[in-house]
Amino acid sequence: MQAEQQPLRRLQTTHEKGAHDSNATEAAQVSQVPQSPQSTTSTTVATTASTTATGTTVVDDQQDIHEQDAYQQVHEKESQEQTAQQEYEAQFPSGPETPKAATTFAIFSNPIRFSLDSIHESAHYLTDALEGTLWHDFDSNCIRGSSTNSTLNAIEYDTGIGGVKVQLVKCDTNELAKSGISLPNNGVGVSSSLKKTQVAEAGEYAFPLENIEAGRYYVMYQAPTDYRITGNVLPLERETVDAYFECIPKGGEGGEYMNEVKEKGDLDLGGYCARSIGCLEVGKHFDLKEEYKDAQVLDGDKDKYVGTTKNLVALLTHGKDADESNAAEGDVSAAQVSQEPQSTTSTTVATTITTTGTTVVDDQQDIHEQDAHQQAHDKEPDEQTQQEYEAQFPSEPETPKAATTFALFSNPNRFSLDSIHESTHYLTDALEGTLWHDFDSNGIRGSSTDSTLNAIEYDTGIGGVKVQLVKCDTNELAKSSISLPNNGIGVSSSLKKTQVAEAGEYAFPLENIEAGRYYVMYQAPTDYRITGNVLPLERETVDAYFECIPKGGEGDEYMNGVKEKGDLDLGGYCARSIGCLEVGKHFDLKEEYKDAQVLDGDKDKYVGTTKNLVALPSKSMLNVGLSEEKWPLKTHQYADAKIVLSFASTVTSEDLSAAVPQYFATSEMKRNLETTLAKMFQGEGSAFTVQGVHLLDGEISSTQDSEETPPSRMLRGLQRDVAALPQNTATSAQVTYTLTTWGSYSPPPFEQLGTIISDSINADPTGLVKSLQDKESKLPPVFEEVDDSNARHLTTKVEKKQPGPIGAVQVFNEAKSSKGKMATWATVPIILMAFLIAALTGVLLFRRIFTRRVKKVKNNPLQAYLKRGRGFAVSKYHPEDDTKKSKVVRDPPGVKPSGGFDDRTFKMQALSTESSDEEKPRSESSTQGSRNTKGSRGQRSSKSHLSSLRSSGQSTAQSAAQSTSSAPNIETSYSTPSTIETSERRRKKKKKTRKSSVKNEQSQSMM
């Protein structure tokens, strides 16, 4: 950085030193002439004053004499210097070398100036020396000399710049032919600024004609350090090599600049490199005189070169248009690129040269006004030419809107084969398209509001773009091509089709293509992005290059991603055509497509032909836009949305018509509203950089219509007017605008531009309202009556329903109609849900109030025994009883327990009774029961169940004692509450058995 600032620092030091030296010289001159006697006078005055007080009058007289002498000396010197300066300035031309600067307008206002026919008809000047001068443009106004400032005029005519690299370049091939350095030659880059009155060759350069072949050439200049090339040149670019740079020749005759001029306007002059305006021609005198109708000798001697065989040079004009240029001093390393529009050519002189007084400035102002009037007069034919040029192109865009995701996929059946075969297709015998320059990156070719933009996008083609034909069903590559002019893959060019008819065009010969369905894949060249009329594709990087990855088939393979994400991202490096085309015979295509039309309208054009034809789903399918953008590219996205503006009830329909004018697409209101919305969307904090807004249509609707009358609507834009609101009626109305916006961002994370815009408006509706009411928006006064605003993103994204809590009610919002009614589809579900909620509530209340009360009964065996007078149930034998019986205290043999009978005998009887119930037949049980009841005393008594049971147990024990010698001791086990029910059944069964045995016994006794 310090090294870069050294030249500037050195220049500042030089100027400061010069100013200091100048002041010092002037001070020295004054001290030598007037101050010398003054000092003597002051000394004399001091001496005289100290000597006598009466010498005051004498001293004053002497001082006056000294002052007069000093004034006389200064006046005489100034007069001598002025005379010398006038004599010095008089030796130069008294006016500028050219009447005005070589501005872009002055050079290119005549569009055929650099055509060879025009060149051969213009005046040329013959000379035997190919030489020129690099002069010092002291005021950087690009004009050598001045008619109002003689000092400036002398400086610019007398000062030459040495050490400037100069090269001779062939006009037709832009190849270097010769090289030289302006004098004095102290080496390339070592510059010098000298007066030509002192060093005659200062700033001069020459190319010996004897060493130059006949042909057309131009001169290229490379500025030395701390200088810039300012005037009488065309700009060139440079290529940096290590710490140095080399100029890049271009332009040919000069016509190659025409495209850039028409596209950008005034050219930028970098100042490092430049070239002469137009070309000169080297050749023999006879050839040059024959070639140029108005060939004059430069010095005026008509017969000077008659009969000569030496090479001569024919210059386009007399002066520096061909062989002279100028340099302005300055710090080139830190200089900004400057423009030189025609409006600043003369003003520079008026504001810079102010040393001659206000009268000079006033005179210059008059001259400038005259120049401005002349320039305006000269510009009138150019405007007419521009209008004629723009009128040759279509006045409407090629497509009504950009190919947004919503526009392509809002119809889910668009890419199904059935839908494709029913849609209109256009037949042609050429599979070709155009890659056009999308100047504003909006994805639409042409403009209905800007004729200049419309002409640029229709007339500019991009060459050097890789184009491939891909099979629709397998995504396999079939053919490959490059758009014209073909300078190689990745070597792009932007040319006007009016100059190069095939610019941007590509084609695939149909005779080499098999019948089938195909789509076209595009790969962007360096520093370009694919923007319009395409579907996005991914790329695969291979070393330093990349290859596009074909996918999508008919286009339906994008549907899943569209439903999941919404608007698609466009990377810009790779893309493909929307949908597929079909190659086949005329008969087959006419049979397959119900509405097959010939592209150029001639119905019988292909009848009987056997050649392959192609069926296109749209006329502009193969025309794709590319915009200039430095790599790496950001991700691009298009979004559709609707914005609703609510107006006050005092606004009439007549007022609202200004918000949706009749010719909406071409109205100034539309352009101003697009600008206002674009500024608002470019807020801080958003992930997107919004690049523009395109309004598609506007719709006016009433919000206070009665229940019976349908709402009145007026739609203008892409569709025809439907109806008009009642005139001069105060209604509360809304205006709905449908728009497309586009912007870029850098994912991840994945974002949706439409969602961001709609959320920002809905979160702060007053922000949009204030922007519309701003006076700077230049919108009609009706927008000052906007009360509210809201927005809705038009998207194909399918939102996934999130599971909510049980019993929760999910409410789905939908844009309300102008009546404010509920959507029809929501009525039945809401009624059903309300009914279910009421029914569930009723069931819960009923169960709460009318609950059945069950009396709880305690299962207590002891209470049951005391209440019913029944004994406890006896459990069966269990192996654990053998373990338990060791803990039971046994009665002595023959001793009865306190109950009056032997418990062991009772236990044996209970066990035998249970086993007999389960294992023996009913008859044996009855017999055994009757036998066991013999001898029982209480067998006929039913009052006491315990006494009968004991008597039965006693007799059973006696019979058991007779048959067996010993009986096992079984411990009595009382039942738990869980076995009461089983014991009860057993008890009832035993009771029946006893009754039957009693009956048998009674029957036997009666017998």
CSV table of N, CA, C and O in Angstrom, one decimal, residues 505-578:
chain,number,residue,atom,x,y,z
A,505,GLU,N,-28.2,-18.4,-31.8
A,505,GLU,CA,-29.0,-19.5,-32.3
A,505,GLU,C,-28.3,-20.8,-32.2
A,505,GLU,O,-27.1,-20.9,-32.2
A,506,TYR,N,-29.1,-21.9,-32.0
A,506,TYR,CA,-28.6,-23.3,-32.0
A,506,TYR,C,-29.6,-24.2,-32.7
A,506,TYR,O,-30.8,-23.8,-32.8
A,507,ALA,N,-29.2,-25.3,-33.1
A,507,ALA,CA,-30.1,-26.2,-33.9
A,507,ALA,C,-29.6,-27.7,-33.8
A,507,ALA,O,-28.4,-27.9,-33.6
A,508,PHE,N,-30.5,-28.6,-33.9
A,508,PHE,CA,-30.2,-30.0,-34.0
A,508,PHE,C,-30.9,-30.6,-35.3
A,508,PHE,O,-32.1,-30.5,-35.5
A,509,PRO,N,-30.1,-31.0,-36.3
A,509,PRO,CA,-30.7,-31.5,-37.6
A,509,PRO,C,-31.6,-32.7,-37.3
A,509,PRO,O,-31.2,-33.7,-36.7
A,510,LEU,N,-32.8,-32.6,-37.8
A,510,LEU,CA,-33.8,-33.6,-37.5
A,510,LEU,C,-33.6,-34.9,-38.2
A,510,LEU,O,-34.0,-36.0,-37.8
A,511,GLU,N,-32.8,-34.8,-39.4
A,511,GLU,CA,-32.6,-36.1,-40.1
A,511,GLU,C,-31.7,-37.0,-39.3
A,511,GLU,O,-31.6,-38.2,-39.6
A,512,ASN,N,-31.0,-36.5,-38.3
A,512,ASN,CA,-30.1,-37.4,-37.5
A,512,ASN,C,-30.7,-37.8,-36.2
A,512,ASN,O,-30.0,-38.3,-35.3
A,513,ILE,N,-31.9,-37.5,-36.0
A,513,ILE,CA,-32.6,-37.8,-34.7
A,513,ILE,C,-33.7,-38.8,-34.9
A,513,ILE,O,-34.5,-38.7,-35.8
A,514,GLU,N,-33.7,-39.8,-34.0
A,514,GLU,CA,-34.7,-40.8,-34.0
A,514,GLU,C,-36.0,-40.3,-33.5
A,514,GLU,O,-36.1,-39.3,-32.7
A,515,ALA,N,-37.1,-40.9,-34.0
A,515,ALA,CA,-38.4,-40.5,-33.5
A,515,ALA,C,-38.5,-40.8,-32.0
A,515,ALA,O,-38.1,-41.8,-31.5
A,516,GLY,N,-39.1,-39.8,-31.2
A,516,GLY,CA,-39.3,-40.0,-29.8
A,516,GLY,C,-39.4,-38.6,-29.1
A,516,GLY,O,-39.5,-37.6,-29.8
A,517,ARG,N,-39.5,-38.7,-27.8
A,517,ARG,CA,-39.7,-37.5,-27.0
A,517,ARG,C,-38.3,-37.0,-26.4
A,517,ARG,O,-37.6,-37.9,-25.8
A,518,TYR,N,-38.1,-35.7,-26.4
A,518,TYR,CA,-36.8,-35.2,-26.0
A,518,TYR,C,-37.0,-33.9,-25.2
A,518,TYR,O,-38.1,-33.2,-25.4
A,519,TYR,N,-36.0,-33.5,-24.4
A,519,TYR,CA,-36.0,-32.1,-23.9
A,519,TYR,C,-34.6,-31.6,-24.1
A,519,TYR,O,-33.6,-32.4,-24.4
A,520,VAL,N,-34.4,-30.3,-23.9
A,520,VAL,CA,-33.1,-29.6,-24.2
A,520,VAL,C,-32.5,-29.2,-22.9
A,520,VAL,O,-33.1,-28.6,-22.0
A,521,MET,N,-31.2,-29.5,-22.7
A,521,MET,CA,-30.4,-29.1,-21.5
A,521,MET,C,-29.4,-28.0,-21.9
A,521,MET,O,-28.7,-28.1,-22.9
A,522,TYR,N,-29.3,-27.0,-21.0
A,522,TYR,CA,-28.4,-25.9,-21.2
A,522,TYR,C,-27.4,-25.8,-20.1
A,522,TYR,O,-27.7,-26.0,-18.9
A,523,GLN,N,-26.1,-25.4,-20.5
A,523,GLN,CA,-25.0,-25.2,-19.5
A,523,GLN,C,-24.5,-23.8,-19.7
A,523,GLN,O,-24.0,-23.4,-20.8
A,524,ALA,N,-24.6,-23.0,-18.7
A,524,ALA,CA,-24.2,-21.6,-18.8
A,524,ALA,C,-22.7,-21.4,-19.0
A,524,ALA,O,-21.9,-22.1,-18.3
A,525,PRO,N,-22.3,-20.4,-19.8
A,525,PRO,CA,-20.8,-20.1,-19.9
A,525,PRO,C,-20.4,-19.3,-18.7
A,525,PRO,O,-21.2,-18.8,-17.9
A,526,THR,N,-19.1,-19.0,-18.6
A,526,THR,CA,-18.6,-18.3,-17.4
A,526,THR,C,-19.2,-16.9,-17.3
A,526,THR,O,-19.3,-16.2,-18.3
A,527,ASP,N,-19.5,-16.5,-16.1
A,527,ASP,CA,-20.1,-15.2,-15.8
A,527,ASP,C,-21.5,-15.0,-16.4
A,527,ASP,O,-21.8,-13.8,-16.6
A,528,TYR,N,-22.2,-16.0,-16.7
A,528,TYR,CA,-23.6,-16.0,-17.1
A,528,TYR,C,-24.4,-16.9,-16.2
A,528,TYR,O,-23.9,-17.9,-15.7
A,529,ARG,N,-25.7,-16.6,-16.1
A,529,ARG,CA,-26.6,-17.5,-15.4
A,529,ARG,C,-27.9,-17.6,-16.3
A,529,ARG,O,-28.2,-16.7,-17.0
A,530,ILE,N,-28.4,-18.9,-16.3
A,530,ILE,CA,-29.6,-19.2,-17.0
A,530,ILE,C,-30.8,-18.8,-16.2
A,530,ILE,O,-31.0,-19.2,-15.0
A,531,THR,N,-31.7,-17.9,-16.8
A,531,THR,CA,-32.7,-17.3,-15.9
A,531,THR,C,-34.1,-17.6,-16.4
A,531,THR,O,-35.0,-17.9,-15.5
A,532,GLY,N,-34.4,-17.6,-17.7
A,532,GLY,CA,-35.8,-17.6,-18.1
A,532,GLY,C,-36.3,-18.8,-18.9
A,532,GLY,O,-35.5,-19.4,-19.6
A,533,ASN,N,-37.5,-19.2,-18.6
A,533,ASN,CA,-38.2,-20.2,-19.4
A,533,ASN,C,-37.6,-21.6,-19.3
A,533,ASN,O,-37.5,-22.4,-20.2
A,534,VAL,N,-37.2,-22.0,-18.1
A,534,VAL,CA,-36.5,-23.3,-17.8
A,534,VAL,C,-36.9,-23.9,-16.5
A,534,VAL,O,-37.5,-23.2,-15.7
A,535,LEU,N,-36.5,-25.2,-16.3
A,535,LEU,CA,-36.6,-25.9,-15.1
A,535,LEU,C,-35.2,-26.1,-14.6
A,535,LEU,O,-34.3,-26.3,-15.4
A,536,PRO,N,-34.9,-26.0,-13.3
A,536,PRO,CA,-33.6,-26.1,-12.8
A,536,PRO,C,-33.0,-27.6,-12.8
A,536,PRO,O,-33.7,-28.5,-12.7
A,537,LEU,N,-31.7,-27.6,-12.9
A,537,LEU,CA,-30.9,-28.9,-12.9
A,537,LEU,C,-29.7,-28.8,-12.0
A,537,LEU,O,-29.2,-27.7,-11.8
A,538,GLU,N,-29.3,-29.9,-11.5
A,538,GLU,CA,-28.1,-29.9,-10.6
A,538,GLU,C,-26.8,-30.1,-11.5
A,538,GLU,O,-27.0,-30.5,-12.7
A,539,ARG,N,-25.7,-29.9,-11.0
A,539,ARG,CA,-24.4,-30.1,-11.7
A,539,ARG,C,-23.5,-31.0,-11.0
A,539,ARG,O,-23.5,-31.1,-9.7
A,540,GLU,N,-22.6,-31.6,-11.7
A,540,GLU,CA,-21.5,-32.5,-11.1
A,540,GLU,C,-20.2,-31.9,-11.5
A,540,GLU,O,-19.9,-31.8,-12.7
A,541,THR,N,-19.4,-31.6,-10.5
A,541,THR,CA,-18.1,-31.0,-10.7
A,541,THR,C,-17.1,-32.1,-11.1
A,541,THR,O,-16.9,-33.1,-10.4
A,542,VAL,N,-16.3,-31.9,-12.2
A,542,VAL,CA,-15.3,-32.8,-12.6
A,542,VAL,C,-14.0,-32.0,-12.8
A,542,VAL,O,-13.9,-31.2,-13.7
A,543,ASP,N,-13.1,-32.2,-11.9
A,543,ASP,CA,-11.8,-31.4,-11.8
A,543,ASP,C,-12.2,-29.9,-11.7
A,543,ASP,O,-13.0,-29.5,-10.8
A,544,ALA,N,-11.8,-29.1,-12.7
A,544,ALA,CA,-12.1,-27.6,-12.6
A,544,ALA,C,-13.3,-27.3,-13.4
A,544,ALA,O,-13.8,-26.1,-13.4
A,545,TYR,N,-13.9,-28.3,-14.0
A,545,TYR,CA,-15.1,-28.1,-14.9
A,545,TYR,C,-16.3,-28.7,-14.2
A,545,TYR,O,-16.2,-29.4,-13.2
A,546,PHE,N,-17.5,-28.6,-14.8
A,546,PHE,CA,-18.7,-29.3,-14.3
A,546,PHE,C,-19.5,-29.7,-15.5
A,546,PHE,O,-19.4,-29.2,-16.6
A,547,GLU,N,-20.3,-30.7,-15.2
A,547,GLU,CA,-21.2,-31.3,-16.1
A,547,GLU,C,-22.7,-31.2,-15.6
A,547,GLU,O,-22.8,-31.5,-14.4
A,548,CYS,N,-23.6,-30.9,-16.4
A,548,CYS,CA,-25.0,-30.9,-15.9
A,548,CYS,C,-25.6,-32.3,-15.8
A,548,CYS,O,-25.2,-33.2,-16.6
A,549,ILE,N,-26.4,-32.5,-14.9
A,549,ILE,CA,-27.1,-33.8,-14.6
A,549,ILE,C,-28.5,-33.8,-15.1
A,549,ILE,O,-29.3,-33.1,-14.5
A,550,PRO,N,-28.8,-34.5,-16.2
A,550,PRO,CA,-30.2,-34.5,-16.7
A,550,PRO,C,-31.1,-35.2,-15.8
A,550,PRO,O,-30.8,-36.2,-15.2
A,551,LYS,N,-32.3,-34.7,-15.7
A,551,LYS,CA,-33.4,-35.3,-14.9
A,551,LYS,C,-34.7,-34.7,-15.2
A,551,LYS,O,-34.8,-33.7,-15.9
A,552,GLY,N,-35.8,-35.3,-14.7
A,552,GLY,CA,-37.1,-34.7,-14.8
A,552,GLY,C,-38.1,-35.4,-15.7
A,552,GLY,O,-39.3,-35.2,-15.5
A,553,GLY,N,-37.6,-36.1,-16.7
A,553,GLY,CA,-38.5,-36.7,-17.7
A,553,GLY,C,-39.4,-35.7,-18.3
A,553,GLY,O,-39.0,-34.7,-18.8
A,554,GLU,N,-40.7,-36.0,-18.3
A,554,GLU,CA,-41.7,-35.1,-18.9
A,554,GLU,C,-41.8,-33.8,-18.1
A,554,GLU,O,-42.2,-32.8,-18.6
A,555,GLY,N,-41.4,-33.9,-16.8
A,555,GLY,CA,-41.5,-32.8,-15.9
A,555,GLY,C,-42.2,-33.1,-14.7
A,555,GLY,O,-42.2,-32.4,-13.7
A,556,ASP,N,-42.9,-34.3,-14.7
A,556,ASP,CA,-43.7,-34.7,-13.5
A,556,ASP,C,-42.8,-35.1,-12.3
A,556,ASP,O,-43.2,-35.2,-11.2
A,557,GLU,N,-41.5,-35.4,-12.6
A,557,GLU,CA,-40.6,-35.8,-11.5
A,557,GLU,C,-40.3,-34.7,-10.6
A,557,GLU,O,-39.7,-34.9,-9.5
A,558,TYR,N,-40.6,-33.4,-11.0
A,558,TYR,CA,-40.4,-32.3,-10.1
A,558,TYR,C,-41.6,-32.1,-9.1
A,558,TYR,O,-41.5,-31.4,-8.2
A,559,MET,N,-42.7,-32.9,-9.4
A,559,MET,CA,-43.9,-32.6,-8.6
A,559,MET,C,-43.7,-32.9,-7.1
A,559,MET,O,-44.2,-32.1,-6.3
A,560,ASN,N,-43.0,-33.9,-6.8
A,560,ASN,CA,-42.8,-34.2,-5.3
A,560,ASN,C,-42.0,-33.1,-4.6
A,560,ASN,O,-42.4,-32.7,-3.5
A,561,GLY,N,-41.0,-32.6,-5.3
A,561,GLY,CA,-40.2,-31.5,-4.7
A,561,GLY,C,-41.0,-30.3,-4.6
A,561,GLY,O,-40.8,-29.5,-3.6
A,562,VAL,N,-41.9,-30.0,-5.6
A,562,VAL,CA,-42.7,-28.8,-5.6
A,562,VAL,C,-43.7,-28.9,-4.4
A,562,VAL,O,-43.9,-27.9,-3.7
A,563,LYS,N,-44.3,-30.1,-4.2
A,563,LYS,CA,-45.3,-30.2,-3.1
A,563,LYS,C,-44.6,-30.1,-1.7
A,563,LYS,O,-45.2,-29.7,-0.8
A,564,GLU,N,-43.4,-30.5,-1.7
A,564,GLU,CA,-42.7,-30.6,-0.4
A,564,GLU,C,-42.0,-29.2,0.0
A,564,GLU,O,-42.1,-28.8,1.1
A,565,LYS,N,-41.4,-28.5,-1.0
A,565,LYS,CA,-40.7,-27.3,-0.8
A,565,LYS,C,-41.4,-26.1,-1.2
A,565,LYS,O,-41.3,-25.0,-0.6
A,566,GLY,N,-42.2,-26.1,-2.3
A,566,GLY,CA,-42.8,-24.9,-2.8
A,566,GLY,C,-42.1,-24.4,-4.0
A,566,GLY,O,-41.8,-25.2,-4.9
A,567,ASP,N,-41.8,-23.1,-4.0
A,567,ASP,CA,-41.0,-22.6,-5.2
A,567,ASP,C,-39.7,-23.2,-5.3
A,567,ASP,O,-38.9,-23.3,-4.3
A,568,LEU,N,-39.3,-23.5,-6.5
A,568,LEU,CA,-38.0,-24.2,-6.8
A,568,LEU,C,-36.9,-23.2,-6.8
A,568,LEU,O,-37.0,-22.0,-7.2
A,569,ASP,N,-35.7,-23.6,-6.4
A,569,ASP,CA,-34.5,-22.8,-6.5
A,569,ASP,C,-33.8,-23.1,-7.9
A,569,ASP,O,-33.8,-24.2,-8.4
A,570,LEU,N,-33.3,-22.0,-8.5
A,570,LEU,CA,-32.6,-22.0,-9.7
A,570,LEU,C,-31.1,-21.7,-9.5
A,570,LEU,O,-30.8,-20.5,-9.2
A,571,GLY,N,-30.3,-22.7,-9.6
A,571,GLY,CA,-28.8,-22.5,-9.4
A,571,GLY,C,-28.2,-21.6,-10.5
A,571,GLY,O,-27.3,-20.8,-10.2
A,572,GLY,N,-28.7,-21.7,-11.7
A,572,GLY,CA,-28.2,-20.8,-12.8
A,572,GLY,C,-27.2,-21.4,-13.6
A,572,GLY,O,-27.0,-21.0,-14.8
A,573,TYR,N,-26.5,-22.4,-13.1
A,573,TYR,CA,-25.4,-23.1,-13.9
A,573,TYR,C,-26.0,-24.0,-15.0
A,573,TYR,O,-25.5,-24.1,-16.1
A,574,CYS,N,-27.0,-24.8,-14.6
A,574,CYS,CA,-27.6,-25.8,-15.5
A,574,CYS,C,-29.1,-25.6,-15.4
A,574,CYS,O,-29.7,-25.3,-14.4
A,575,ALA,N,-29.8,-25.9,-16.6
A,575,ALA,CA,-31.2,-25.9,-16.7
A,575,ALA,C,-31.7,-26.7,-17.9
A,575,ALA,O,-30.9,-27.2,-18.7
A,576,ARG,N,-33.0,-26.9,-17.9
A,576,ARG,CA,-33.6,-27.7,-19.0
A,576,ARG,C,-34.9,-27.0,-19.5
A,576,ARG,O,-35.4,-26.2,-18.8
A,577,SER,N,-35.3,-27.4,-20.7
A,577,SER,CA,-36.6,-26.9,-21.2
A,577,SER,C,-37.8,-27.3,-20.4
A,577,SER,O,-37.7,-28.4,-19.7
A,578,ILE,N,-38.8,-26.6,-20.4
A,578,ILE,CA,-40.1,-26.9,-19.7
A,578,ILE,C,-40.8,-27.9,-20.5
A,578,ILE,O,-41.3,-27.6,-21.6
